[in-house]
PDB file of C-alpha atoms in Angstrom:
ATOM      1  CA  MET A  22       0.866 -17.176-116.626  1.00  0.00           C
ATOM      2  CA  ILE A  23       1.413 -17.691-112.768  1.00  0.00           C
ATOM      3  CA  PHE A  24       0.350 -14.602-111.157  1.00  0.00           C
ATOM      4  CA  LYS A  25      -1.602 -11.982-112.516  1.00  0.00           C
ATOM      5  CA  LEU A  26       1.637  -9.203-112.340  1.00  0.00           C
ATOM      6  CA  VAL A  27       4.978  -9.873-111.793  1.00  0.00           C
ATOM      7  CA  ARG A  28       6.388  -5.931-110.685  1.00  0.00           C
ATOM      8  CA  ASP A  29       9.340  -4.480-108.716  1.00  0.00           C
ATOM      9  CA  GLY A  30       8.152  -2.955-105.619  1.00  0.00           C
ATOM     10  CA  ARG A  31       5.454  -2.121-102.846  1.00  0.00           C
ATOM     11  CA  PRO A  32       2.963   0.152-104.168  1.00  0.00           C
ATOM     12  CA  TYR A  33       1.631   0.014-100.706  1.00  0.00           C
ATOM     13  CA  PRO A  34       2.810   2.544 -97.934  1.00  0.00           C
ATOM     14  CA  ASP A  35       4.735   0.732 -95.083  1.00  0.00           C
ATOM     15  CA  HIS A  36       2.565  -1.073 -92.704  1.00  0.00           C
ATOM     16  CA  GLY A  37       4.878  -1.900 -89.699  1.00  0.00           C
ATOM     17  CA  PHE A  38       4.333  -5.239 -89.469  1.00  0.00           C
ATOM     18  CA  SER A  39       6.512  -7.079 -87.682  1.00  0.00           C
ATOM     19  CA  ALA A  40       7.457 -10.890 -86.809  1.00  0.00           C
ATOM     20  CA  ARG A  41       5.097 -11.471 -84.091  1.00  0.00           C
ATOM     21  CA  ASP A  42       1.872  -8.963 -86.034  1.00  0.00           C
ATOM     22  CA  TRP A  43       1.953 -11.470 -88.940  1.00  0.00           C
ATOM     23  CA  SER A  44       1.777 -14.786 -86.685  1.00  0.00           C
ATOM     24  CA  ASN A  45      -1.790 -12.549 -85.181  1.00  0.00           C
ATOM     25  CA  VAL A  46      -2.947 -13.258 -89.393  1.00  0.00           C
ATOM     26  CA  ALA A  47      -4.943 -16.113 -89.869  1.00  0.00           C
ATOM     27  CA  PRO A  48      -3.948 -17.603 -93.011  1.00  0.00           C
ATOM     28  CA  ARG A  49      -6.011 -18.538 -95.919  1.00  0.00           C
ATOM     29  CA  THR A  50      -6.296 -19.809 -98.786  1.00  0.00           C
ATOM     30  CA  ILE A  51      -5.783 -17.761-102.338  1.00  0.00           C
ATOM     31  CA  ARG A  52      -4.995 -18.441-105.759  1.00  0.00           C
ATOM     32  CA  LEU A  53      -1.941 -17.758-107.438  1.00  0.00           C
ATOM     33  CA  ASP A  54      -3.109 -16.150-110.318  1.00  0.00           C
ATOM     34  CA  GLU A  55      -4.143 -13.473-108.017  1.00  0.00           C
ATOM     35  CA  LEU A  56      -1.728 -12.449-106.606  1.00  0.00           C
ATOM     36  CA  ILE A  57       1.207  -9.721-107.507  1.00  0.00           C
ATOM     37  CA  THR A  58       4.967 -10.121-106.716  1.00  0.00           C
ATOM     38  CA  THR A  59       6.545  -6.956-105.578  1.00  0.00           C
ATOM     39  CA  LYS A  60      10.173  -9.460-106.924  1.00  0.00           C
ATOM     40  CA  LYS A  61      10.929  -9.827-110.102  1.00  0.00           C
ATOM     41  CA  GLN A  62      13.935 -11.932-109.095  1.00  0.00           C
ATOM     42  CA  LEU A  63      14.428 -15.320-108.589  1.00  0.00           C
ATOM     43  CA  GLU A  64      17.232 -16.549-106.469  1.00  0.00           C
ATOM     44  CA  LEU A  65      17.453 -20.462-107.632  1.00  0.00           C
ATOM     45  CA  ASP A  66      19.544 -21.665-105.001  1.00  0.00           C
ATOM     46  CA  HIS A  67      16.466 -20.535-102.639  1.00  0.00           C
ATOM     47  CA  LEU A  68      13.797 -21.966-105.712  1.00  0.00           C
ATOM     48  CA  LEU A  69      15.490 -25.546-104.457  1.00  0.00           C
ATOM     49  CA  ASP A  70      16.061 -25.140-100.341  1.00  0.00           C
ATOM     50  CA  GLU A  71      13.660 -27.110 -98.473  1.00  0.00           C
ATOM     51  CA  ASP A  72      14.980 -25.597 -95.229  1.00  0.00           C
ATOM     52  CA  SER A  73      13.690 -22.068 -96.669  1.00  0.00           C
ATOM     53  CA  THR A  74      11.296 -21.664 -93.855  1.00  0.00           C
ATOM     54  CA  PHE A  75      13.162 -23.356 -91.039  1.00  0.00           C
ATOM     55  CA  TYR A  76      13.928 -19.913 -89.562  1.00  0.00           C
ATOM     56  CA  GLY A  77      10.368 -18.468 -90.791  1.00  0.00           C
ATOM     57  CA  ASP A  78       6.966 -18.423 -91.105  1.00  0.00           C
ATOM     58  CA  LEU A  79       5.804 -21.288 -92.896  1.00  0.00           C
ATOM     59  CA  PHE A  80       2.882 -18.653 -94.935  1.00  0.00           C
ATOM     60  CA  PRO A  81       3.546 -16.327 -96.779  1.00  0.00           C
ATOM     61  CA  HIS A  82       3.279 -12.747 -96.445  1.00  0.00           C
ATOM     62  CA  ALA A  83       0.549 -10.471 -98.629  1.00  0.00           C
ATOM     63  CA  VAL A  84      -0.568  -6.478 -98.477  1.00  0.00           C
ATOM     64  CA  GLN A  85      -4.413  -6.086-100.043  1.00  0.00           C
ATOM     65  CA  TRP A  86      -4.148  -2.541-101.547  1.00  0.00           C
ATOM     66  CA  GLU A  87      -6.615  -0.982-103.472  1.00  0.00           C
ATOM     67  CA  GLY A  88      -8.569  -3.911-103.973  1.00  0.00           C
ATOM     68  CA  GLU A  89      -5.088  -6.081-105.260  1.00  0.00           C
ATOM     69  CA  VAL A  90      -3.291  -8.641-103.414  1.00  0.00           C
ATOM     70  CA  TYR A  91       0.700  -7.839-103.613  1.00  0.00           C
ATOM     71  CA  LEU A  92       2.967 -11.130-102.555  1.00  0.00           C
ATOM     72  CA  GLU A  93       4.825  -9.304 -99.828  1.00  0.00           C
ATOM     73  CA  ASP A  94       7.286 -12.206 -98.719  1.00  0.00           C
ATOM     74  CA  GLY A  95       7.216 -16.266-100.149  1.00  0.00           C
ATOM     75  CA  LEU A  96       7.834 -15.946-103.647  1.00  0.00           C
ATOM     76  CA  HIS A  97       9.626 -18.786-103.640  1.00  0.00           C
ATOM     77  CA  ARG A  98       7.129 -20.737-101.878  1.00  0.00           C
ATOM     78  CA  ALA A  99       4.696 -19.204-104.182  1.00  0.00           C
ATOM     79  CA  VAL A 100       6.783 -20.735-107.183  1.00  0.00           C
ATOM     80  CA  ARG A 101       7.529 -24.566-105.747  1.00  0.00           C
ATOM     81  CA  ALA A 102       3.556 -24.597-105.498  1.00  0.00           C
ATOM     82  CA  ALA A 103       3.546 -23.615-109.091  1.00  0.00           C
ATOM     83  CA  LEU A 104       5.973 -26.032-109.775  1.00  0.00           C
ATOM     84  CA  GLU A 105       3.993 -28.735-107.872  1.00  0.00           C
ATOM     85  CA  ASN A 106       0.776 -27.981-110.216  1.00  0.00           C
ATOM     86  CA  ARG A 107      -1.017 -26.767-107.362  1.00  0.00           C
ATOM     87  CA  HIS A 108      -3.194 -22.982-108.325  1.00  0.00           C
ATOM     88  CA  THR A 109      -3.182 -22.014-104.803  1.00  0.00           C
ATOM     89  CA  ILE A 110      -0.937 -21.747-102.000  1.00  0.00           C
ATOM     90  CA  HIS A 111      -2.321 -20.034 -97.776  1.00  0.00           C
ATOM     91  CA  ILE A 112      -0.890 -17.457 -97.148  1.00  0.00           C
ATOM     92  CA  ARG A 113      -1.290 -14.285 -94.055  1.00  0.00           C
ATOM     93  CA  ILE A 114      -2.763 -11.159 -96.009  1.00  0.00           C
ATOM     94  CA  LEU A 115      -2.845  -8.300 -94.490  1.00  0.00           C
ATOM     95  CA  ASP A 116      -6.200  -6.060 -95.462  1.00  0.00           C
ATOM     96  CA  LEU A 117      -4.875  -2.675 -95.246  1.00  0.00           C
ATOM     97  CA  ASP A 118      -8.086  -1.347 -97.455  1.00  0.00           C
ATOM     98  CA  ALA A 119      -9.889  -2.245 -94.534  1.00  0.00           C
ATOM     99  CA  LEU A 120      -7.169  -1.042 -91.799  1.00  0.00           C
ATOM    100  CA  LYS A 121      -7.807   2.356 -94.005  1.00  0.00           C
ATOM    101  CA  LYS A 122     -11.517   2.676 -93.451  1.00  0.00           C
ATOM    102  CA  GLY A 123     -11.396   2.136 -89.865  1.00  0.00           C
ATOM    103  CA  ALA A 124      -8.711   4.929 -89.815  1.00  0.00           C
ATOM    104  CA  GLY A 125     -10.683   7.292 -91.518  1.00  0.00           C
TER     105      GLY A 125
END
């Protein structure tokens, strides 16, 4: 199993983060088998595209919610990492659990 779970949709509330907000989240390493995907569908042309991040963030985005880490953006990059026999990936993780504690 590559990922912890494959699901369709996000179980967490909308965080409203912009591309600029994401750039302020430092990337860190996480095991692929700790991630829960939020998309079930892969597009083969995106998977094979070497320039798929040319206009976007180099690092995938994930959200930590209720102790789980959900891959929000970067499914194709994560699958490519798995196909390259890598078990970890550098990713930006927005910790909504910590934000919820800080607000409450």
